[in-house]
């Protein structure tokens, strides 16, 4: 079964009120320890959230209450440098048969939903890159299927032979993408309404910048 989840990243280093030392990064991190420290850090900000995978910071944007969203927005606005509003870190998580196959990576943001939309705008049978942060993945159309590669830091032209590691039904993927696109539109509208209640000027424009979607 295929499922897409639209996530934002909630980093304890950014949102916690207290100083929390996170575990050192290693090749075999203790995901339970990471998750426990994330939960403790987030609780200091009165956020009632749950990640979709222990050891990571991805939170389903559909599960963020208005109360929590306002706390997140207040933090982001305080952090804005010289009125520079950034798009939320995060992006689409692809789950197949209860296993995460693709997730956003470093420097990815929720505006990368446009990359997923291009899958259905480009009918080429050749491999194409989909930017989800780095490392990224490649995809190709083939017989009503979309095939995906493993993560890679190599550019497309540097690959000699890309190997698909899994495939999904094209129509099913399109249906799931339409769902998360609507979720992101709803998220943008919620941000705009909350910012208006906070008496923030240019609420609509800021909501567009934060979500990367009009």
mmCIF file of N, CA, C and O in Angstrom, residues 23-58:
data_model
loop_
_atom_site.group_PDB
_atom_site.id
_atom_site.type_symbol
_atom_site.label_atom_id
_atom_site.label_comp_id
_atom_site.label_asym_id
_atom_site.label_seq_id
_atom_site.Cartn_x
_atom_site.Cartn_y
_atom_site.Cartn_z
ATOM 1 N N UNK A 23 22.137 13.474 21.244
ATOM 2 C CA UNK A 23 23.166 12.438 21.144
ATOM 3 C C UNK A 23 24.112 12.714 19.976
ATOM 4 O O UNK A 23 23.725 13.328 18.983
ATOM 5 N N UNK A 24 25.337 12.278 20.115
ATOM 6 C CA UNK A 24 26.294 12.453 19.031
ATOM 7 C C UNK A 24 25.860 11.645 17.817
ATOM 8 O O UNK A 24 25.315 10.545 17.935
ATOM 9 N N UNK A 25 26.111 12.220 16.630
ATOM 10 C CA UNK A 25 25.776 11.528 15.386
ATOM 11 C C UNK A 25 26.743 10.383 15.180
ATOM 12 O O UNK A 25 27.956 10.542 15.324
ATOM 13 N N UNK A 26 26.212 9.233 14.849
ATOM 14 C CA UNK A 26 27.057 8.068 14.580
ATOM 15 C C UNK A 26 26.443 7.253 13.463
ATOM 16 O O UNK A 26 25.343 7.529 12.991
ATOM 17 N N UNK A 27 27.176 6.239 13.033
ATOM 18 C CA UNK A 27 26.667 5.379 11.962
ATOM 19 C C UNK A 27 25.487 4.542 12.446
ATOM 20 O O UNK A 27 24.653 4.126 11.656
ATOM 21 N N UNK A 28 25.424 4.303 13.754
ATOM 22 C CA UNK A 28 24.334 3.504 14.318
ATOM 23 C C UNK A 28 23.718 4.238 15.505
ATOM 24 O O UNK A 28 23.928 3.869 16.661
ATOM 25 N N UNK A 29 22.962 5.311 15.213
ATOM 26 C CA UNK A 29 22.389 6.105 16.307
ATOM 27 C C UNK A 29 21.327 5.331 17.074
ATOM 28 O O UNK A 29 20.652 4.461 16.535
ATOM 29 N N UNK A 30 21.208 5.649 18.345
ATOM 30 C CA UNK A 30 20.179 5.060 19.195
ATOM 31 C C UNK A 30 18.895 5.852 18.973
ATOM 32 O O UNK A 30 18.713 6.924 19.534
ATOM 33 N N UNK A 31 17.999 5.314 18.139
ATOM 34 C CA UNK A 31 16.798 6.069 17.765
ATOM 35 C C UNK A 31 15.891 6.320 18.958
ATOM 36 O O UNK A 31 15.218 7.351 19.024
ATOM 37 N N UNK A 32 15.864 5.401 19.910
ATOM 38 C CA UNK A 32 15.023 5.613 21.100
ATOM 39 C C UNK A 32 15.543 6.780 21.919
ATOM 40 O O UNK A 32 14.764 7.617 22.418
ATOM 41 N N UNK A 33 16.870 6.896 22.060
ATOM 42 C CA UNK A 33 17.454 8.001 22.806
ATOM 43 C C UNK A 33 17.174 9.331 22.113
ATOM 44 O O UNK A 33 16.811 10.323 22.749
ATOM 45 N N UNK A 34 17.323 9.360 20.782
ATOM 46 C CA UNK A 34 17.025 10.568 20.015
ATOM 47 C C UNK A 34 15.570 10.974 20.214
ATOM 48 O O UNK A 34 15.257 12.140 20.425
ATOM 49 N N UNK A 35 14.677 9.994 20.104
ATOM 50 C CA UNK A 35 13.246 10.286 20.213
ATOM 51 C C UNK A 35 12.897 10.796 21.601
ATOM 52 O O UNK A 35 12.121 11.760 21.744
ATOM 53 N N UNK A 36 13.464 10.199 22.645
ATOM 54 C CA UNK A 36 13.172 10.638 24.010
ATOM 55 C C UNK A 36 13.648 12.069 24.240
ATOM 56 O O UNK A 36 12.960 12.882 24.867
ATOM 57 N N UNK A 37 14.824 12.405 23.741
ATOM 58 C CA UNK A 37 15.343 13.761 23.929
ATOM 59 C C UNK A 37 14.535 14.762 23.093
ATOM 60 O O UNK A 37 14.328 15.895 23.514
ATOM 61 N N UNK A 38 14.095 14.342 21.919
ATOM 62 C CA UNK A 38 13.248 15.202 21.086
ATOM 63 C C UNK A 38 11.948 15.506 21.836
ATOM 64 O O UNK A 38 11.510 16.653 21.916
ATOM 65 N N UNK A 39 11.344 14.477 22.398
ATOM 66 C CA UNK A 39 10.083 14.642 23.126
ATOM 67 C C UNK A 39 10.261 15.576 24.315
ATOM 68 O O UNK A 39 9.428 16.456 24.572
ATOM 69 N N UNK A 40 11.354 15.410 25.069
ATOM 70 C CA UNK A 40 11.615 16.278 26.221
ATOM 71 C C UNK A 40 11.813 17.722 25.793
ATOM 72 O O UNK A 40 11.301 18.659 26.427
ATOM 73 N N UNK A 41 12.559 17.915 24.725
ATOM 74 C CA UNK A 41 12.835 19.273 24.248
ATOM 75 C C UNK A 41 11.564 19.952 23.760
ATOM 76 O O UNK A 41 11.303 21.112 24.077
ATOM 77 N N UNK A 42 10.771 19.238 22.986
ATOM 78 C CA UNK A 42 9.540 19.807 22.446
ATOM 79 C C UNK A 42 8.548 20.127 23.564
ATOM 80 O O UNK A 42 7.806 21.113 23.507
ATOM 81 N N UNK A 43 8.530 19.323 24.620
ATOM 82 C CA UNK A 43 7.567 19.537 25.706
ATOM 83 C C UNK A 43 7.822 20.860 26.420
ATOM 84 O O UNK A 43 6.899 21.444 26.993
ATOM 85 N N UNK A 44 9.048 21.363 26.405
ATOM 86 C CA UNK A 44 9.331 22.634 27.059
ATOM 87 C C UNK A 44 8.696 23.807 26.329
ATOM 88 O O UNK A 44 8.583 24.896 26.870
ATOM 89 N N UNK A 45 8.285 23.581 25.102
ATOM 90 C CA UNK A 45 7.641 24.635 24.317
ATOM 91 C C UNK A 45 6.131 24.458 24.278
ATOM 92 O O UNK A 45 5.427 25.129 23.541
ATOM 93 N N UNK A 46 5.629 23.514 25.088
ATOM 94 C CA UNK A 46 4.187 23.235 25.140
ATOM 95 C C UNK A 46 3.659 22.678 23.826
ATOM 96 O O UNK A 46 2.474 22.797 23.524
ATOM 97 N N UNK A 47 4.536 22.093 23.039
ATOM 98 C CA UNK A 47 4.093 21.464 21.802
ATOM 99 C C UNK A 47 3.677 20.026 22.077
ATOM 100 O O UNK A 47 4.396 19.271 22.729
ATOM 101 N N UNK A 48 2.513 19.648 21.589
ATOM 102 C CA UNK A 48 2.016 18.291 21.743
ATOM 103 C C UNK A 48 2.047 17.639 20.362
ATOM 104 O O UNK A 48 1.080 17.679 19.610
ATOM 105 N N UNK A 49 3.205 17.073 20.026
ATOM 106 C CA UNK A 49 3.414 16.548 18.677
ATOM 107 C C UNK A 49 3.990 15.141 18.736
ATOM 108 O O UNK A 49 4.516 14.718 19.759
ATOM 109 N N UNK A 50 3.911 14.457 17.626
ATOM 110 C CA UNK A 50 4.529 13.140 17.519
ATOM 111 C C UNK A 50 5.148 13.020 16.143
ATOM 112 O O UNK A 50 4.552 13.438 15.140
ATOM 113 N N UNK A 51 6.346 12.474 16.090
ATOM 114 C CA UNK A 51 7.019 12.299 14.806
ATOM 115 C C UNK A 51 6.531 11.014 14.133
ATOM 116 O O UNK A 51 5.981 10.126 14.793
ATOM 117 N N UNK A 52 6.737 10.925 12.832
ATOM 118 C CA UNK A 52 6.280 9.725 12.122
ATOM 119 C C UNK A 52 7.299 8.602 12.189
ATOM 120 O O UNK A 52 7.005 7.467 11.841
ATOM 121 N N UNK A 53 8.528 8.940 12.671
ATOM 122 C CA UNK A 53 9.551 7.909 12.829
ATOM 123 C C UNK A 53 10.480 8.323 13.960
ATOM 124 O O UNK A 53 11.009 9.425 13.967
ATOM 125 N N UNK A 54 10.659 7.437 14.937
ATOM 126 C CA UNK A 54 11.546 7.734 16.056
ATOM 127 C C UNK A 54 12.951 7.993 15.550
ATOM 128 O O UNK A 54 13.448 7.295 14.664
ATOM 129 N N UNK A 55 13.592 9.012 16.119
ATOM 130 C CA UNK A 55 14.941 9.360 15.712
ATOM 131 C C UNK A 55 14.995 10.423 14.640
ATOM 132 O O UNK A 55 16.067 10.918 14.296
ATOM 133 N N UNK A 56 13.834 10.792 14.090
ATOM 134 C CA UNK A 56 13.753 11.845 13.085
ATOM 135 C C UNK A 56 12.859 12.961 13.614
ATOM 136 O O UNK A 56 12.214 12.822 14.649
ATOM 137 N N UNK A 57 12.781 14.071 12.870
ATOM 138 C CA UNK A 57 12.021 15.233 13.324
ATOM 139 C C UNK A 57 10.807 15.531 12.444
ATOM 140 O O UNK A 57 10.250 16.608 12.505
ATOM 141 N N UNK A 58 10.384 14.598 11.606
ATOM 142 C CA UNK A 58 9.289 14.865 10.679
ATOM 143 C C UNK A 58 7.941 14.738 11.389
ATOM 144 O O UNK A 58 7.626 13.722 11.992
#
